[in-house]
Short mmCIF file of C-alpha atoms in Angstrom, two decimals:
data_model
loop_
_atom_site.label_atom_id
_atom_site.label_comp_id
_atom_site.label_asym_id
_atom_site.label_seq_id
_atom_site.Cartn_x
_atom_site.Cartn_y
_atom_site.Cartn_z
CA MET A 1 -61.92 -6.84 -4.21
CA ASN A 2 -63.84 -3.53 -3.96
CA TYR A 3 -62.78 -0.25 -5.56
CA LEU A 4 -61.10 1.12 -2.41
CA ASN A 5 -59.05 -2.03 -1.84
CA LEU A 6 -58.07 -2.09 -5.50
CA LYS A 7 -56.90 1.51 -5.29
CA GLN A 8 -54.89 0.77 -2.13
CA PHE A 9 -53.36 -2.29 -3.79
CA PHE A 10 -52.39 -0.24 -6.84
CA LEU A 11 -50.78 2.49 -4.70
CA LEU A 12 -48.85 -0.10 -2.70
CA TRP A 13 -47.64 -1.80 -5.87
CA LEU A 14 -46.66 1.56 -7.41
CA THR A 15 -44.70 2.56 -4.27
CA LEU A 16 -42.87 -0.78 -4.28
CA PHE A 17 -42.12 -0.50 -8.00
CA LEU A 18 -40.74 3.04 -7.63
CA SER A 19 -38.65 1.93 -4.66
CA ILE A 20 -37.12 -0.89 -6.72
CA LEU A 21 -36.40 1.52 -9.57
CA ALA A 22 -34.75 3.97 -7.17
CA SER A 23 -32.62 1.21 -5.68
CA ARG A 24 -31.54 0.06 -9.13
CA ASP A 25 -30.70 3.67 -10.03
CA VAL A 26 -28.55 4.07 -6.91
CA PHE A 27 -26.78 0.78 -7.61
CA ALA A 28 -26.19 1.78 -11.23
CA LYS A 29 -24.56 5.03 -10.10
CA ASP A 30 -22.58 3.30 -7.34
CA PRO A 31 -22.23 -0.48 -7.81
CA PHE A 32 -20.43 -0.68 -4.45
CA ALA A 33 -23.30 0.86 -2.44
CA VAL A 34 -24.61 -2.48 -1.21
CA LYS A 35 -21.16 -3.69 -0.18
CA ARG A 36 -20.49 -0.42 1.64
CA ALA A 37 -23.77 -0.70 3.54
CA LYS A 38 -22.89 -4.28 4.53
CA MET A 39 -19.44 -3.13 5.71
CA ILE A 40 -21.05 -0.53 7.99
CA GLU A 41 -23.48 -3.14 9.32
CA ILE A 42 -20.57 -5.44 10.23
CA ILE A 43 -18.63 -2.59 11.86
CA GLU A 44 -21.60 -1.54 13.97
CA ALA A 45 -22.06 -5.14 15.14
CA GLU A 46 -18.39 -5.32 16.18
CA VAL A 47 -18.62 -1.99 17.98
CA ARG A 48 -21.64 -3.23 19.96
CA THR A 49 -19.83 -6.34 21.15
CA GLY A 50 -16.63 -4.33 21.59
CA TYR A 51 -13.33 -5.28 23.14
CA GLY A 52 -10.49 -3.47 24.79
CA ASN A 53 -11.01 -0.33 26.85
CA LEU A 54 -13.50 1.41 24.57
CA ALA A 55 -15.87 3.78 26.33
CA LYS A 56 -18.46 4.01 23.53
CA LYS A 57 -20.36 1.05 22.15
CA LYS A 58 -22.04 2.97 19.37
CA LEU A 59 -20.69 4.91 16.40
CA ASP A 60 -21.60 8.57 16.05
CA GLU A 61 -24.09 9.18 13.25
CA ASN A 62 -21.67 11.57 11.54
CA VAL A 63 -18.99 8.87 11.51
CA ILE A 64 -21.44 6.41 9.94
CA ARG A 65 -22.34 9.02 7.32
CA ALA A 66 -18.65 9.58 6.53
CA LEU A 67 -18.02 5.84 6.15
CA ASN A 68 -21.02 5.60 3.85
CA THR A 69 -19.85 8.57 1.77
CA VAL A 70 -16.19 7.79 1.14
CA PRO A 71 -15.74 5.29 -1.75
CA ARG A 72 -13.24 2.89 -0.15
CA HIS A 73 -12.81 1.00 -3.42
CA GLU A 74 -11.09 4.09 -4.85
CA PHE A 75 -8.33 3.76 -2.23
CA VAL A 76 -7.17 0.23 -3.01
CA PRO A 77 -5.46 -1.23 -6.11
CA LYS A 78 -7.92 -2.03 -8.90
CA LYS A 79 -7.24 -5.75 -8.65
CA LEU A 80 -8.43 -5.63 -5.01
CA GLN A 81 -11.49 -3.44 -5.48
CA HIS A 82 -13.80 -6.44 -5.13
CA SER A 83 -12.45 -6.84 -1.57
CA ALA A 84 -12.44 -3.13 -0.68
CA TYR A 85 -15.38 -3.43 1.71
CA ASP A 86 -14.24 -6.60 3.47
CA ASN A 87 -13.54 -5.94 7.14
CA ARG A 88 -9.79 -6.49 6.87
CA PRO A 89 -6.64 -4.57 5.92
CA LEU A 90 -5.44 -4.74 2.33
CA PRO A 91 -2.01 -4.13 0.73
CA ILE A 92 -1.64 -0.84 -1.14
CA GLY A 93 1.97 -1.21 -2.29
CA HIS A 94 5.33 -0.05 -0.94
CA GLY A 95 4.98 -2.46 1.98
CA GLN A 96 1.97 -0.53 3.35
CA THR A 97 -1.67 -1.40 4.00
CA ILE A 98 -5.05 0.30 4.16
CA SER A 99 -6.39 -0.22 7.69
CA GLN A 100 -9.26 -2.55 8.54
CA PRO A 101 -12.56 -0.61 8.25
CA TYR A 102 -13.41 -1.38 11.89
CA ILE A 103 -10.16 0.24 13.05
CA VAL A 104 -10.77 3.29 10.83
CA ALA A 105 -14.28 3.59 12.28
CA ILE A 106 -13.37 3.37 15.96
CA MET A 107 -10.31 5.62 15.65
CA THR A 108 -12.42 8.22 13.85
CA ASN A 109 -15.11 7.87 16.50
CA LEU A 110 -12.68 8.21 19.41
CA LEU A 111 -11.24 11.50 18.15
CA HIS A 112 -14.54 13.33 18.81
CA VAL A 113 -13.87 15.84 16.02
CA GLY A 114 -16.32 18.50 14.88
CA LYS A 115 -16.99 20.53 11.74
CA ASN A 116 -14.81 23.47 12.85
CA ASP A 117 -11.82 21.35 13.87
CA SER A 118 -8.36 21.00 12.38
CA ILE A 119 -6.76 17.55 12.34
CA LEU A 120 -3.34 16.10 11.56
CA GLU A 121 -2.76 12.55 10.31
CA ILE A 122 0.65 10.89 10.36
CA GLY A 123 0.83 8.25 7.63
CA THR A 124 -1.38 9.12 4.65
CA GLY A 125 -1.11 5.71 2.99
CA SER A 126 -3.66 5.59 0.19
CA GLY A 127 -5.59 8.50 1.74
CA TYR A 128 -8.67 6.63 3.00
CA GLN A 129 -8.47 7.55 6.70
CA ILE A 130 -7.90 11.25 6.03
CA ALA A 131 -10.76 11.23 3.49
CA VAL A 132 -13.12 9.87 6.17
CA LEU A 133 -11.92 12.52 8.62
CA ALA A 134 -12.22 15.26 6.00
CA GLU A 135 -15.96 14.56 5.89
CA LEU A 136 -16.11 15.64 9.55
CA VAL A 137 -13.70 18.58 9.92
CA SER A 138 -12.97 21.88 8.22
CA LYS A 139 -9.22 21.36 7.75
CA ALA A 140 -7.38 18.07 7.41
CA TYR A 141 -3.60 17.72 7.13
CA SER A 142 -1.68 14.54 6.40
CA ILE A 143 1.99 13.59 6.14
CA GLU A 144 3.39 10.60 4.23
CA ILE A 145 7.07 9.66 4.31
CA ILE A 146 6.99 7.38 1.23
CA GLU A 147 7.07 9.80 -1.70
CA PRO A 148 5.39 7.66 -4.42
CA LEU A 149 2.59 6.72 -2.02
CA GLY A 150 2.09 10.34 -0.97
CA LYS A 151 1.94 11.57 -4.56
CA GLU A 152 -0.54 8.84 -5.50
CA ALA A 153 -2.74 9.75 -2.52
CA GLN A 154 -2.61 13.45 -3.36
CA ALA A 155 -3.67 12.85 -6.97
CA ARG A 156 -6.44 10.50 -5.82
CA LEU A 157 -7.86 12.92 -3.24
CA GLN A 158 -7.79 15.79 -5.73
CA ARG A 159 -9.59 13.65 -8.31
CA LEU A 160 -12.26 12.78 -5.75
CA GLY A 161 -12.78 16.45 -4.88
CA TYR A 162 -11.37 16.67 -1.34
CA ASP A 163 -10.45 20.34 -1.26
CA ASN A 164 -10.07 20.60 2.54
CA ILE A 165 -7.12 18.15 2.69
CA THR A 166 -3.51 19.34 2.56
CA LEU A 167 -0.75 16.74 2.11
CA LYS A 168 3.01 16.81 2.27
CA ILE A 169 5.86 14.34 1.88
CA GLY A 170 7.97 14.20 5.03
CA ASP A 171 8.74 12.61 8.37
CA GLY A 172 5.55 12.68 10.41
CA TYR A 173 7.44 12.20 13.68
CA TYR A 174 8.01 15.97 13.75
CA GLY A 175 4.42 16.87 12.93
CA TRP A 176 3.52 19.99 10.98
CA GLU A 177 4.31 23.01 13.15
CA GLU A 178 3.25 25.48 10.48
CA HIS A 179 -0.42 24.47 10.89
CA ALA A 180 -0.36 23.66 14.62
CA PRO A 181 -2.01 23.49 17.07
CA PHE A 182 -4.41 20.73 16.05
CA ASP A 183 -7.70 19.77 17.68
CA ALA A 184 -6.84 16.12 17.04
CA ILE A 185 -3.92 14.04 15.80
CA ILE A 186 -4.09 10.50 14.47
CA VAL A 187 -1.06 8.30 13.83
CA THR A 188 -1.64 5.33 11.53
CA ALA A 189 1.73 3.60 12.04
CA ALA A 190 3.19 2.06 15.17
CA ALA A 191 5.79 4.13 17.03
CA SER A 192 8.18 2.99 19.75
CA HIS A 193 7.04 5.97 21.85
CA ILE A 194 4.80 9.02 21.62
CA PRO A 195 6.68 11.68 19.60
CA PRO A 196 7.18 14.81 21.76
CA PRO A 197 6.63 17.18 18.78
CA LEU A 198 3.13 15.75 18.33
CA ILE A 199 2.25 16.28 21.99
CA LYS A 200 3.47 19.87 21.68
CA GLN A 201 1.36 20.46 18.56
CA LEU A 202 -1.82 19.05 20.14
CA LYS A 203 -4.19 21.83 21.20
CA PRO A 204 -5.16 22.00 24.91
CA GLY A 205 -8.38 20.00 25.17
CA GLY A 206 -7.32 17.94 22.14
CA ARG A 207 -6.99 14.19 21.56
CA MET A 208 -4.39 12.03 19.85
CA LEU A 209 -4.60 8.37 18.89
CA ILE A 210 -1.35 6.48 18.32
CA PRO A 211 -0.40 2.79 18.19
CA VAL A 212 2.72 2.14 20.27
CA GLY A 213 4.89 -0.96 20.00
CA SER A 214 7.07 -2.77 17.47
CA ARG A 215 6.11 -4.90 14.47
CA PHE A 216 6.96 -8.16 16.27
CA MET A 217 5.52 -7.29 19.70
CA VAL A 218 2.07 -6.44 20.99
CA GLN A 219 1.05 -2.94 19.94
CA GLU A 220 -1.40 -0.93 22.01
CA LEU A 221 -3.64 1.82 20.68
CA LEU A 222 -3.15 4.76 23.05
CA LEU A 223 -5.48 7.69 23.60
CA VAL A 224 -3.51 10.82 24.50
CA GLU A 225 -5.53 13.68 25.98
CA LYS A 226 -4.21 17.15 26.73
CA SER A 227 -6.17 19.07 29.35
CA LYS A 228 -7.06 22.75 29.07
CA GLU A 229 -4.15 23.37 31.45
CA GLY A 230 -1.77 21.45 29.20
CA LYS A 231 -1.47 18.29 31.30
CA VAL A 232 -1.14 15.07 29.31
CA ARG A 233 -2.93 11.82 30.16
CA THR A 234 -2.59 8.52 28.27
CA GLN A 235 -4.90 5.55 28.24
CA GLN A 236 -4.47 2.09 26.69
CA LEU A 237 -7.47 1.17 24.57
CA LEU A 238 -6.93 -2.11 22.72
CA PRO A 239 -4.30 -4.28 21.03
CA VAL A 240 -3.71 -3.44 17.35
CA ALA A 241 -1.38 -4.31 14.46
CA PHE A 242 0.05 -1.49 12.34
CA VAL A 243 3.05 -1.14 10.05
CA PRO A 244 5.95 0.64 11.84
CA LEU A 245 6.46 4.38 11.83
CA THR A 246 9.60 5.08 9.81
CA GLY A 247 11.99 8.01 9.65
CA LYS A 248 15.38 9.23 10.90
CA HIS A 249 14.31 9.74 14.51
#
């Protein structure tokens, strides 16, 4: 081996060594980084094969970045953290679940939100979905009807530094008129119908995603679009399974 080849070999070895050290450093800071990357890989594969009436077969890069940023393991009970990045829903207490990562990804993707947008979520749960959305918008609002769950989510999101999320305990069926209109609305519990207050609070040109159906029947994820003129159009996207929307309505 001549001097030039030896130098090239040394530089290659040094680059590889530094890369390994960097990877170990990242893993030490975030031991779930590898699992999160694998979760995103699985989601992207499912999106490519697709099913239902989904127009896009590829996730937006900003959505991928958000999924890779939000520490999903922080939003599940500690005893389930080892399963946080599995592509399936998990129980979070009070009879509620954290949605399957694939569903979170495609619902986020379908909303087409931007950095200057304001969004409303109905059904905070553990706070994971609104945390993902908060990575993409300027203002995120969320309503949770189960008080202990809402308080836990609020404390969690504050601890994780999400200062653009505003939560309240209440019946999400009626929306949040004080902060309306919203560029997008997402409902993470199945309703028997589309709540009229939410349609009213959706900004012209805005989008809403809502699962409609009962617990024991087929639920359909609906895309609700309001035109610039205020006309409303709905489209069935795919069958889903969500916990029911509760309240006095």
